[in-house]
Amino acid sequence: SQKIEQNSEALNIQEGKTATLTCNYTNYSPAYLQWYRQDPGRGPVFLLLIRENEKEKRKERLKVTFDTTLKQSLFHITASQPADSATYLCALYTGGFKTIFGAGTRLFVKA
Amino acid sequence: NAGVTQTPKFQVLKTGQSMTLQCAQDMNHEYMSWYRQDPGMGLRLIHYSVGAGITDQGEVPNGYNVSRSTTEDFPLRLLSAAPSQTSVYFCASSYSQPSYSNQPQHFGDGTRLSIL
């Protein structure tokens, strides 16, 4: 079956460290992959998009990698801050009019 | 710009009642969609619209209706509420339909719906 997996366990890290979140998928060939941030009680907010022919994309302290052979994307936040604490969702576009979302990983950055 | 506005923010219904969740966007976006978010699950697509007058079913459409009479508004109707429809509902919009080009979605802050 088609599936997107994000680590359901929360990720706890110390301020200043690099947070790395994983998005794995099976049985998809996504044209692109997106990462969103969701704060409690709020809707998701778009962060970054990476296409199938791109290996890496950066935006300020954020970096996304995309390995279509491993069927995996990694999302990195460098020099993490307590304000980065949130749930991070990955989403795949696989064709048609639909985007498929993962369940998200909660990140806690401790001061 | 207000972005995507959803009302109400919270609602409690009894089984069998009907109601309409409102969604409006002021960005002149063509594509609008409704998702539900349940604990431990990703956002699941209920219905979507690629423009005024055009709607289609998503992954979990049963028990819900939509219409799109204007570009700005995309209401979601629960026909006869059931406890299984207890969830957080998000409306989203994007400039055009998801495709092989870059189209992030803009989300509202959700409606938290409880069905007793």
Coordinates of N, CA and C in Angstrom, one line a residue:
Chain A
S1 N 0.8 -1.2 0.0 CA 0.0 0.0 0.0 C 0.9 1.2 0.0
Q2 N 0.3 2.4 -0.4 CA 1.0 3.6 -0.4 C 1.1 4.2 1.0
K3 N 2.2 4.7 1.4 CA 2.4 5.1 2.7 C 3.4 6.2 2.9
I4 N 3.2 7.1 3.8 CA 4.2 8.1 4.2 C 4.4 7.9 5.6
E5 N 5.7 7.9 6.0 CA 6.0 7.7 7.4 C 6.9 8.8 8.0
Q6 N 6.5 9.4 9.1 CA 7.3 10.3 9.8 C 7.4 9.7 11.2
N7 N 8.5 10.0 11.9 CA 8.7 9.5 13.2 C 7.6 10.0 14.1
S8 N 6.8 9.0 14.7 CA 5.7 9.4 15.5 C 6.2 9.9 16.9
E9 N 7.4 9.4 17.3 CA 7.9 9.9 18.6 C 8.5 11.3 18.5
A10 N 8.3 12.0 19.5 CA 8.7 13.4 19.5 C 10.3 13.4 19.5
L11 N 10.8 14.5 18.9 CA 12.3 14.7 18.9 C 12.6 15.8 19.9
N12 N 13.4 15.5 20.9 CA 13.8 16.4 21.9 C 15.3 16.8 21.7
I13 N 15.6 18.0 21.5 CA 17.0 18.4 21.3 C 17.3 19.7 22.1
Q14 N 18.6 19.9 22.3 CA 19.1 21.1 23.0 C 19.2 22.3 22.1
E15 N 18.9 23.4 22.6 CA 19.1 24.6 21.8 C 20.5 24.7 21.2
G16 N 20.6 25.1 20.0 CA 21.9 25.3 19.3 C 22.3 24.1 18.5
K17 N 21.7 22.9 18.8 CA 22.0 21.7 18.0 C 21.2 21.7 16.7
T18 N 21.6 20.7 15.8 CA 20.8 20.5 14.6 C 19.8 19.5 14.8
A19 N 18.5 19.8 14.4 CA 17.4 18.9 14.4 C 17.3 18.3 13.1
T20 N 17.1 16.9 13.0 CA 17.0 16.2 11.7 C 15.7 15.4 11.8
L21 N 14.8 15.7 10.9 CA 13.5 15.0 10.9 C 13.5 14.2 9.6
T22 N 12.8 13.0 9.6 CA 12.8 12.1 8.5 C 11.4 11.9 7.9
C23 N 11.3 11.8 6.6 CA 10.1 11.5 5.9 C 10.4 10.3 5.0
N24 N 9.8 9.2 5.2 CA 10.0 8.0 4.3 C 8.7 7.7 3.6
Y25 N 8.7 7.3 2.4 CA 7.5 6.9 1.7 C 7.7 5.6 0.9
T26 N 6.6 5.0 0.6 CA 6.7 3.7 -0.2 C 5.6 3.8 -1.3
N27 N 6.0 3.2 -2.4 CA 5.0 3.1 -3.5 C 4.6 4.4 -4.1
Y28 N 5.3 5.4 -3.9 CA 5.0 6.7 -4.6 C 6.2 7.1 -5.5
S29 N 6.0 7.8 -6.5 CA 7.0 8.5 -7.2 C 6.7 10.0 -7.3
P30 N 7.0 10.7 -6.2 CA 6.5 12.1 -6.1 C 7.3 13.0 -7.0
A31 N 6.6 13.9 -7.7 CA 7.2 14.9 -8.5 C 7.9 16.0 -7.6
Y32 N 7.3 16.2 -6.4 CA 8.0 17.1 -5.5 C 7.5 16.8 -4.1
L33 N 8.2 17.3 -3.1 CA 7.9 17.1 -1.7 C 8.0 18.4 -1.0
Q34 N 7.0 18.6 -0.1 CA 7.0 19.9 0.7 C 7.1 19.6 2.2
W35 N 7.6 20.6 2.9 CA 7.6 20.5 4.3 C 6.8 21.7 4.9
Y36 N 6.0 21.4 5.9 CA 5.2 22.4 6.5 C 5.4 22.4 8.0
R37 N 5.2 23.5 8.7 CA 5.3 23.6 10.1 C 3.9 23.8 10.7
Q38 N 3.5 23.2 11.8 CA 2.2 23.4 12.4 C 2.4 23.6 13.9
D39 N 1.9 24.7 14.3 CA 1.9 25.0 15.8 C 0.6 24.6 16.4
P40 N 0.5 24.3 17.7 CA -0.7 23.9 18.3 C -1.9 24.8 18.1
G41 N -3.0 24.3 17.6 CA -4.2 25.1 17.4 C -4.1 26.0 16.1
R42 N -3.1 25.7 15.3 CA -3.0 26.5 14.1 C -3.0 25.6 12.9
G43 N -3.1 26.2 11.7 CA -3.0 25.4 10.5 C -1.6 25.3 10.0
P44 N -1.3 24.3 9.2 CA 0.1 24.2 8.7 C 0.6 25.4 7.9
V45 N 1.8 25.7 8.0 CA 2.4 26.8 7.2 C 3.6 26.2 6.4
F46 N 3.5 26.6 5.1 CA 4.5 26.1 4.1 C 5.9 26.6 4.5
L47 N 6.9 25.7 4.4 CA 8.3 26.1 4.6 C 9.2 25.9 3.4
L48 N 9.2 24.7 2.8 CA 10.2 24.5 1.7 C 9.6 23.4 0.8
L49 N 10.0 23.5 -0.5 CA 9.6 22.5 -1.5 C 10.9 22.0 -2.2
I50 N 11.0 20.8 -2.5 CA 12.1 20.2 -3.2 C 11.6 19.3 -4.3
R51 N 12.1 19.4 -5.5 CA 11.6 18.6 -6.6 C 12.4 17.3 -6.7
E52 N 11.9 16.4 -7.5 CA 12.5 15.1 -7.6 C 13.9 15.1 -8.2
N53 N 14.2 16.1 -9.0 CA 15.5 16.2 -9.6 C 16.5 17.1 -8.8
E54 N 16.1 17.5 -7.6 CA 16.9 18.3 -6.8 C 17.4 17.4 -5.6
K55 N 18.6 17.5 -5.2 CA 19.2 16.8 -4.1 C 19.0 17.5 -2.8
E56 N 19.1 18.8 -2.8 CA 19.1 19.6 -1.6 C 18.5 21.0 -1.9
K57 N 17.9 21.5 -0.8 CA 17.3 22.9 -0.9 C 17.6 23.5 0.4
R58 N 17.9 24.8 0.4 CA 18.2 25.5 1.7 C 17.4 26.8 1.7
K59 N 17.1 27.2 3.0 CA 16.4 28.5 3.2 C 16.8 28.9 4.7
E60 N 17.7 29.8 4.8 CA 18.1 30.3 6.1 C 18.6 29.1 6.9
R61 N 18.1 28.8 8.0 CA 18.6 27.7 8.9 C 18.0 26.4 8.5
L62 N 17.2 26.3 7.5 CA 16.5 25.1 7.1 C 17.2 24.5 5.9
K63 N 17.3 23.1 5.9 CA 17.8 22.4 4.7 C 17.0 21.1 4.5
V64 N 16.6 20.9 3.3 CA 15.9 19.7 2.9 C 16.7 18.9 1.9
T65 N 16.8 17.6 2.1 CA 17.4 16.7 1.1 C 16.3 15.7 0.6
F66 N 16.5 15.2 -0.6 CA 15.5 14.3 -1.2 C 16.3 13.2 -1.9
D67 N 16.1 12.0 -1.5 CA 16.8 10.9 -2.1 C 15.7 9.9 -2.7
T68 N 15.5 10.0 -4.0 CA 14.4 9.2 -4.6 C 14.7 7.7 -4.7
T69 N 16.0 7.4 -4.5 CA 16.4 6.0 -4.5 C 16.0 5.4 -3.2
L70 N 16.4 6.1 -2.1 CA 16.0 5.6 -0.7 C 14.5 5.9 -0.4
K71 N 13.9 6.7 -1.2 CA 12.5 7.2 -1.0 C 12.4 7.8 0.4
Q72 N 13.3 8.9 0.5 CA 13.4 9.5 1.8 C 13.7 11.0 1.7
S73 N 13.2 11.8 2.5 CA 13.6 13.2 2.6 C 14.0 13.5 4.1
L74 N 15.0 14.3 4.2 CA 15.5 14.7 5.5 C 15.3 16.2 5.6
F75 N 14.8 16.6 6.8 CA 14.6 18.1 7.1 C 15.5 18.4 8.2
H76 N 16.4 19.4 8.0 CA 17.3 19.8 9.0 C 17.1 21.3 9.5
I77 N 17.1 21.5 10.8 CA 17.1 22.9 11.3 C 18.4 23.0 12.1
T78 N 19.3 23.9 11.6 CA 20.5 24.2 12.2 C 20.4 25.2 13.3
A79 N 21.3 25.2 14.3 CA 21.3 26.2 15.3 C 19.8 26.4 15.9
S80 N 19.3 25.3 16.3 CA 17.8 25.3 16.6 C 17.6 26.2 17.9
Q81 N 16.4 26.7 17.9 CA 15.9 27.6 19.0 C 14.6 27.1 19.6
P82 N 14.3 27.5 20.8 CA 13.0 27.0 21.4 C 11.8 27.4 20.5
A83 N 11.9 28.5 19.8 CA 10.9 28.9 18.9 C 10.7 28.0 17.7
D84 N 11.6 27.1 17.5 CA 11.4 26.1 16.4 C 10.6 24.9 16.9
S85 N 10.2 24.9 18.1 CA 9.4 23.8 18.6 C 8.0 23.8 18.0
A86 N 7.7 22.7 17.3 CA 6.4 22.7 16.6 C 6.3 21.2 16.0
T87 N 5.2 21.0 15.3 CA 5.1 19.7 14.5 C 5.4 20.0 13.1
Y88 N 6.2 19.1 12.5 CA 6.7 19.3 11.1 C 6.1 18.2 10.2
L89 N 5.4 18.6 9.2 CA 4.7 17.7 8.3 C 5.4 17.6 6.9
C90 N 5.5 16.5 6.4 CA 6.0 16.4 5.0 C 4.8 16.0 4.1
A91 N 4.8 16.4 2.9 CA 3.7 16.2 1.9 C 4.3 15.9 0.6
L92 N 3.6 15.0 -0.1 CA 4.1 14.5 -1.4 C 3.0 14.9 -2.5
Y93 N 3.5 15.4 -3.6 CA 2.6 15.5 -4.8 C 2.9 14.3 -5.7
T94 N 1.9 13.5 -5.9 CA 2.2 12.3 -6.7 C 1.4 12.2 -8.0
G95 N 0.7 13.3 -8.4 CA -0.1 13.3 -9.6 C -1.5 13.7 -9.3
G96 N -2.3 14.0 -10.3 CA -3.7 14.4 -10.2 C -3.8 15.7 -9.5
F97 N -4.8 15.9 -8.7 CA -5.0 17.2 -8.0 C -4.7 17.1 -6.5
K98 N -4.0 16.1 -6.0 CA -4.0 15.8 -4.6 C -2.5 15.8 -4.1
T99 N -2.4 16.3 -2.8 CA -1.2 16.2 -2.1 C -1.4 15.2 -0.9
I100 N -0.4 14.4 -0.6 CA -0.6 13.4 0.5 C 0.3 13.9 1.6
F101 N -0.3 13.9 2.8 CA 0.5 14.4 4.0 C 0.9 13.3 4.9
G102 N 2.0 13.4 5.5 CA 2.4 12.5 6.6 C 1.8 13.0 7.9
A103 N 1.9 12.2 9.0 CA 1.2 12.6 10.3 C 2.0 13.6 11.1
G104 N 3.3 13.8 10.7 CA 4.1 14.8 11.4 C 4.9 14.3 12.5
T105 N 6.0 15.0 12.8 CA 6.9 14.8 13.9 C 6.9 16.0 14.8
R106 N 6.7 15.8 16.1 CA 6.8 16.9 17.0 C 8.3 17.1 17.4
L107 N 8.7 18.4 17.4 CA 10.0 18.8 17.7 C 10.0 19.7 19.0
F108 N 10.7 19.3 20.0 CA 10.9 20.2 21.2 C 12.3 20.6 21.3
V109 N 12.6 21.9 21.3 CA 13.9 22.4 21.5 C 14.0 23.0 22.9
K110 N 14.9 22.5 23.7 CA 15.0 22.9 25.1 C 16.1 24.0 25.2
A111 N 15.8 25.0 25.9 CA 16.8 26.1 26.2 C 17.9 25.7 27.1
Chain B
N1 N -4.1 41.3 3.6 CA -4.8 40.1 3.2 C -5.0 39.3 4.5
A2 N -6.2 38.7 4.6 CA -6.5 37.8 5.7 C -6.0 36.4 5.5
G3 N -5.8 36.1 4.2 CA -5.4 34.7 3.9 C -6.7 33.8 3.8
V4 N -6.6 32.7 4.5 CA -7.7 31.7 4.5 C -8.4 31.8 5.9
T5 N -9.7 32.1 5.9 CA -10.5 32.3 7.1 C -11.5 31.2 7.3
Q6 N -11.5 30.6 8.4 CA -12.4 29.5 8.7 C -13.3 29.9 9.9
T7 N -14.6 29.6 9.7 CA -15.5 29.8 10.9 C -16.5 28.6 10.9
P8 N -17.0 28.2 12.1 CA -16.5 28.7 13.4 C -15.2 28.0 13.8
K9 N -14.6 28.4 14.8 CA -13.3 27.8 15.3 C -13.6 26.6 16.1
F10 N -14.7 26.5 16.8 CA -15.1 25.4 17.6 C -16.6 25.1 17.4
Q11 N -17.0 23.9 17.4 CA -18.4 23.5 17.3 C -18.7 22.2 17.9
V12 N -19.8 22.1 18.7 CA -20.3 20.8 19.2 C -21.6 20.5 18.6
L13 N -21.8 19.3 18.1 CA -23.0 18.9 17.5 C -23.5 17.6 18.1
K14 N -24.8 17.4 17.9 CA -25.3 16.1 18.3 C -25.4 15.2 17.1
T15 N -25.3 13.9 17.3 CA -25.5 13.0 16.2 C -26.7 13.3 15.4
G16 N -26.6 13.3 14.1 CA -27.7 13.5 13.2 C -27.9 15.0 12.8
Q17 N -27.3 15.9 13.5 CA -27.5 17.3 13.1 C -26.7 17.6 11.9
S18 N -27.0 18.6 11.2 CA -26.2 19.1 10.0 C -25.7 20.4 10.3
M19 N -24.6 20.7 9.6 CA -24.0 22.1 9.7 C -23.1 22.3 8.6
T20 N -22.7 23.6 8.4 CA -21.8 24.0 7.4 C -20.6 24.7 8.0
L21 N -19.5 24.2 7.6 CA -18.2 24.9 8.0 C -17.8 25.9 6.8
Q22 N -17.5 27.1 7.2 CA -17.3 28.1 6.3 C -15.8 28.3 6.0
C23 N -15.4 28.6 4.8 CA -14.0 28.8 4.4 C -14.0 29.9 3.3
A24 N -13.2 30.9 3.5 CA -13.1 32.0 2.6 C -11.6 32.4 2.4
Q25 N -11.2 32.7 1.2 CA -9.9 33.2 0.9 C -9.9 34.4 0.1
D26 N -9.0 35.3 0.4 CA -8.9 36.6 -0.3 C -7.7 36.8 -1.2
M27 N -7.2 35.7 -1.7 CA -5.9 35.7 -2.5 C -6.2 35.4 -3.9
N28 N -7.5 35.3 -4.3 CA -7.9 34.9 -5.7 C -7.3 33.6 -6.1
H29 N -7.2 32.7 -5.2 CA -6.7 31.3 -5.5 C -7.7 30.5 -6.2
E30 N -7.3 29.7 -7.2 CA -8.1 28.8 -8.0 C -8.5 27.6 -7.2
Y31 N -7.5 27.0 -6.6 CA -7.6 25.7 -6.0 C -7.9 25.8 -4.5
M32 N -8.9 25.1 -4.0 CA -9.3 25.1 -2.6 C -9.6 23.6 -2.2
S33 N -9.3 23.3 -1.0 CA -9.5 22.0 -0.5 C -9.9 21.9 1.0
W34 N -10.5 20.8 1.3 CA -10.8 20.6 2.7 C -10.1 19.3 3.2
Y35 N -9.5 19.4 4.4 CA -8.9 18.2 5.0 C -9.5 18.0 6.4
R36 N -9.3 16.8 6.8 CA -9.6 16.5 8.3 C -8.3 16.0 8.9
Q37 N -8.0 16.3 10.1 CA -6.8 15.9 10.8 C -7.2 15.2 12.1
D38 N -6.8 14.0 12.2 CA -7.1 13.1 13.3 C -5.8 12.7 14.0
P39 N -5.8 12.5 15.3 CA -4.5 12.1 16.0 C -3.8 11.0 15.4
G40 N -2.5 11.1 15.1 CA -1.7 10.0 14.6 C -1.9 9.8 13.1
M41 N -2.7 10.6 12.5 CA -2.9 10.5 11.0 C -2.5 11.7 10.3
G42 N -2.1 11.6 9.1 CA -1.9 12.8 8.3 C -3.2 13.5 7.9
L43 N -3.0 14.7 7.4 CA -4.2 15.4 6.8 C -4.8 14.5 5.7
R44 N -6.1 14.3 5.8 CA -6.8 13.5 4.7 C -7.7 14.4 3.9
L45 N -7.6 14.3 2.6 CA -8.4 15.2 1.7 C -9.8 14.7 1.7
I46 N -10.7 15.6 1.9 CA -12.2 15.3 1.9 C -12.7 15.6 0.5
H47 N -12.7 16.9 0.1 CA -13.1 17.4 -1.2 C -12.2 18.5 -1.7
Y48 N -12.1 18.7 -3.0 CA -11.3 19.8 -3.5 C -12.1 20.5 -4.6
S49 N -11.6 21.7 -5.0 CA -12.2 22.4 -6.1 C -11.0 23.1 -6.9
V50 N -11.1 23.0 -8.2 CA -10.1 23.6 -9.1 C -10.6 24.9 -9.7
G51 N -11.7 25.4 -9.2 CA -12.2 26.6 -9.7 C -13.7 26.7 -9.4
A52 N -14.3 27.9 -9.5 CA -15.7 28.1 -9.3 C -16.5 27.2 -10.1
G53 N -17.5 26.5 -9.5 CA -18.3 25.6 -10.2 C -17.8 24.2 -10.4
I54 N -16.5 23.9 -10.0 CA -15.9 22.6 -10.2 C -15.4 22.1 -8.9
T55 N -16.0 20.9 -8.5 CA -15.5 20.3 -7.3 C -15.4 18.8 -7.5
D56 N -14.6 18.1 -6.7 CA -14.4 16.7 -6.8 C -14.1 16.1 -5.5
Q57 N -14.2 14.7 -5.4 CA -14.0 14.0 -4.1 C -12.5 13.8 -3.9
G58 N -12.2 13.8 -2.6 CA -10.9 13.4 -2.2 C -10.8 12.0 -1.7
E59 N -10.1 11.8 -0.6 CA -9.8 10.5 -0.1 C -11.0 10.0 0.8
V60 N -11.6 10.9 1.6 CA -12.6 10.5 2.5 C -13.9 11.4 2.4
P61 N -14.6 11.3 1.3 CA -15.7 12.2 1.0 C -17.0 11.9 1.6
N62 N -17.2 10.6 2.1 CA -18.5 10.2 2.5 C -19.0 11.0 3.7
G63 N -20.3 11.5 3.7 CA -20.9 12.3 4.7 C -20.7 13.7 4.6
Y64 N -20.0 14.2 3.5 CA -19.7 15.6 3.3 C -20.1 16.0 1.9
N65 N -20.6 17.3 1.8 CA -20.8 17.9 0.6 C -20.1 19.2 0.5
V66 N -19.8 19.6 -0.7 CA -19.2 20.9 -1.0 C -19.8 21.6 -2.2
S67 N -19.6 22.9 -2.3 CA -20.0 23.6 -3.5 C -19.0 24.8 -3.6
R68 N -18.9 25.3 -4.8 CA -18.0 26.4 -5.0 C -18.7 27.4 -6.0
S69 N -19.5 28.3 -5.5 CA -20.2 29.2 -6.3 C -19.4 30.5 -6.7
T70 N -18.4 30.8 -5.8 CA -17.5 31.9 -6.1 C -16.1 31.4 -5.9
T71 N -15.1 32.2 -6.4 CA -13.7 31.9 -6.2 C -13.3 32.0 -4.7
E72 N -14.0 32.9 -4.0 CA -13.5 33.1 -2.6 C -14.0 32.1 -1.6
D73 N -15.2 31.5 -1.8 CA -15.8 30.7 -0.8 C -15.9 29.2 -1.1
F74 N -15.7 28.4 -0.1 CA -15.7 26.9 -0.3 C -16.3 26.3 0.9
P75 N -17.6 26.3 1.1 CA -18.1 25.7 2.4 C -18.2 24.2 2.3
L76 N -18.1 23.6 3.5 CA -18.2 22.2 3.7 C -19.4 21.8 4.5
R77 N -20.3 21.0 4.0 CA -21.5 20.6 4.7 C -21.4 19.2 5.2
L78 N -21.8 19.1 6.5 CA -22.0 17.8 7.1 C -23.5 17.5 7.0
L79 N -23.8 16.4 6.4 CA -25.2 16.2 6.1 C -26.0 15.6 7.3
S80 N -25.4 14.7 8.0 CA -26.0 14.1 9.2 C -24.8 13.6 10.1
A81 N -24.5 14.5 11.0 CA -23.2 14.3 11.8 C -23.2 13.0 12.5
A82 N -22.0 12.4 12.5 CA -21.8 11.1 13.2 C -20.5 11.3 14.1
P83 N -20.4 10.5 15.2 CA -19.3 10.6 16.1 C -17.9 10.4 15.4
S84 N -17.9 9.6 14.3 CA -16.7 9.4 13.5 C -16.2 10.7 12.8
Q85 N -17.1 11.7 12.7 CA -16.7 12.9 12.1 C -16.1 13.9 13.1
T86 N -16.0 13.5 14.3 CA -15.2 14.3 15.3 C -13.8 14.5 14.8
S87 N -13.3 15.7 14.6 CA -12.0 15.9 14.0 C -11.7 17.4 14.0
V88 N -10.6 17.7 13.5 CA -10.2 19.1 13.2 C -10.2 19.2 11.7
Y89 N -10.9 20.2 11.2 CA -11.1 20.4 9.8 C -10.3 21.6 9.3
F90 N -9.5 21.4 8.3 CA -8.7 22.5 7.7 C -9.1 22.8 6.3
C91 N -9.3 24.0 6.0 CA -9.5 24.5 4.6 C -8.1 25.0 4.1
A92 N -7.8 24.8 2.8 CA -6.6 25.3 2.2 C -6.8 25.8 0.8
S93 N -5.9 26.7 0.4 CA -6.0 27.2 -1.0 C -4.6 27.4 -1.5
S94 N -4.6 27.3 -2.9 CA -3.3 27.6 -3.6 C -3.6 28.3 -4.9
Y95 N -2.6 28.9 -5.4 CA -2.8 29.8 -6.6 C -3.5 28.9 -7.8
S96 N -3.0 27.7 -7.9 CA -3.6 26.8 -8.9 C -3.5 25.4 -8.4
Q97 N -4.0 24.5 -9.1 CA -4.1 23.1 -8.7 C -2.7 22.5 -8.5
P98 N -2.6 21.6 -7.5 CA -1.3 20.9 -7.4 C -0.9 20.3 -8.8
S99 N 0.3 20.4 -9.2 CA 0.7 19.9 -10.5 C 2.2 19.7 -10.4
Y100 N 2.8 19.6 -11.5 CA 4.2 19.5 -11.6 C 5.0 20.8 -11.4
S101 N 4.3 21.8 -11.1 CA 4.9 23.1 -10.7 C 4.8 23.4 -9.2
N102 N 5.4 24.4 -8.8 CA 5.5 24.7 -7.4 C 4.2 25.3 -6.8
Q103 N 3.4 24.6 -6.0 CA 2.2 25.2 -5.5 C 2.0 24.8 -4.1
P104 N 2.6 25.6 -3.1 CA 2.3 25.3 -1.7 C 0.9 25.7 -1.4
Q105 N 0.3 25.1 -0.4 CA -1.0 25.4 0.0 C -1.0 26.4 1.3
H106 N -2.0 27.2 1.3 CA -2.2 28.1 2.5 C -3.4 27.6 3.3
F107 N -3.2 27.4 4.5 CA -4.2 26.8 5.4 C -4.8 27.8 6.3
G108 N -6.1 27.6 6.6 CA -6.8 28.3 7.7 C -6.4 27.7 9.0
D109 N -6.9 28.2 10.1 CA -6.5 27.7 11.4 C -7.5 26.7 11.9
G110 N -8.4 26.2 11.1 CA -9.1 25.0 11.5 C -10.4 25.3 12.2
T111 N -11.3 24.3 12.1 CA -12.5 24.2 12.9 C -12.5 22.9 13.7
R112 N -12.6 23.0 15.0 CA -12.5 21.9 15.9 C -14.0 21.4 16.2
L113 N -14.3 20.3 15.7 CA -15.7 19.8 15.7 C -15.8 18.5 16.5
S114 N -16.8 18.6 17.4 CA -17.1 17.4 18.3 C -18.5 17.0 18.0
I115 N -18.7 15.7 17.8 CA -20.0 15.1 17.6 C -20.3 14.2 18.7
L116 N -21.4 14.5 19.4 CA -21.8 13.8 20.6 C -22.8 12.7 20.3

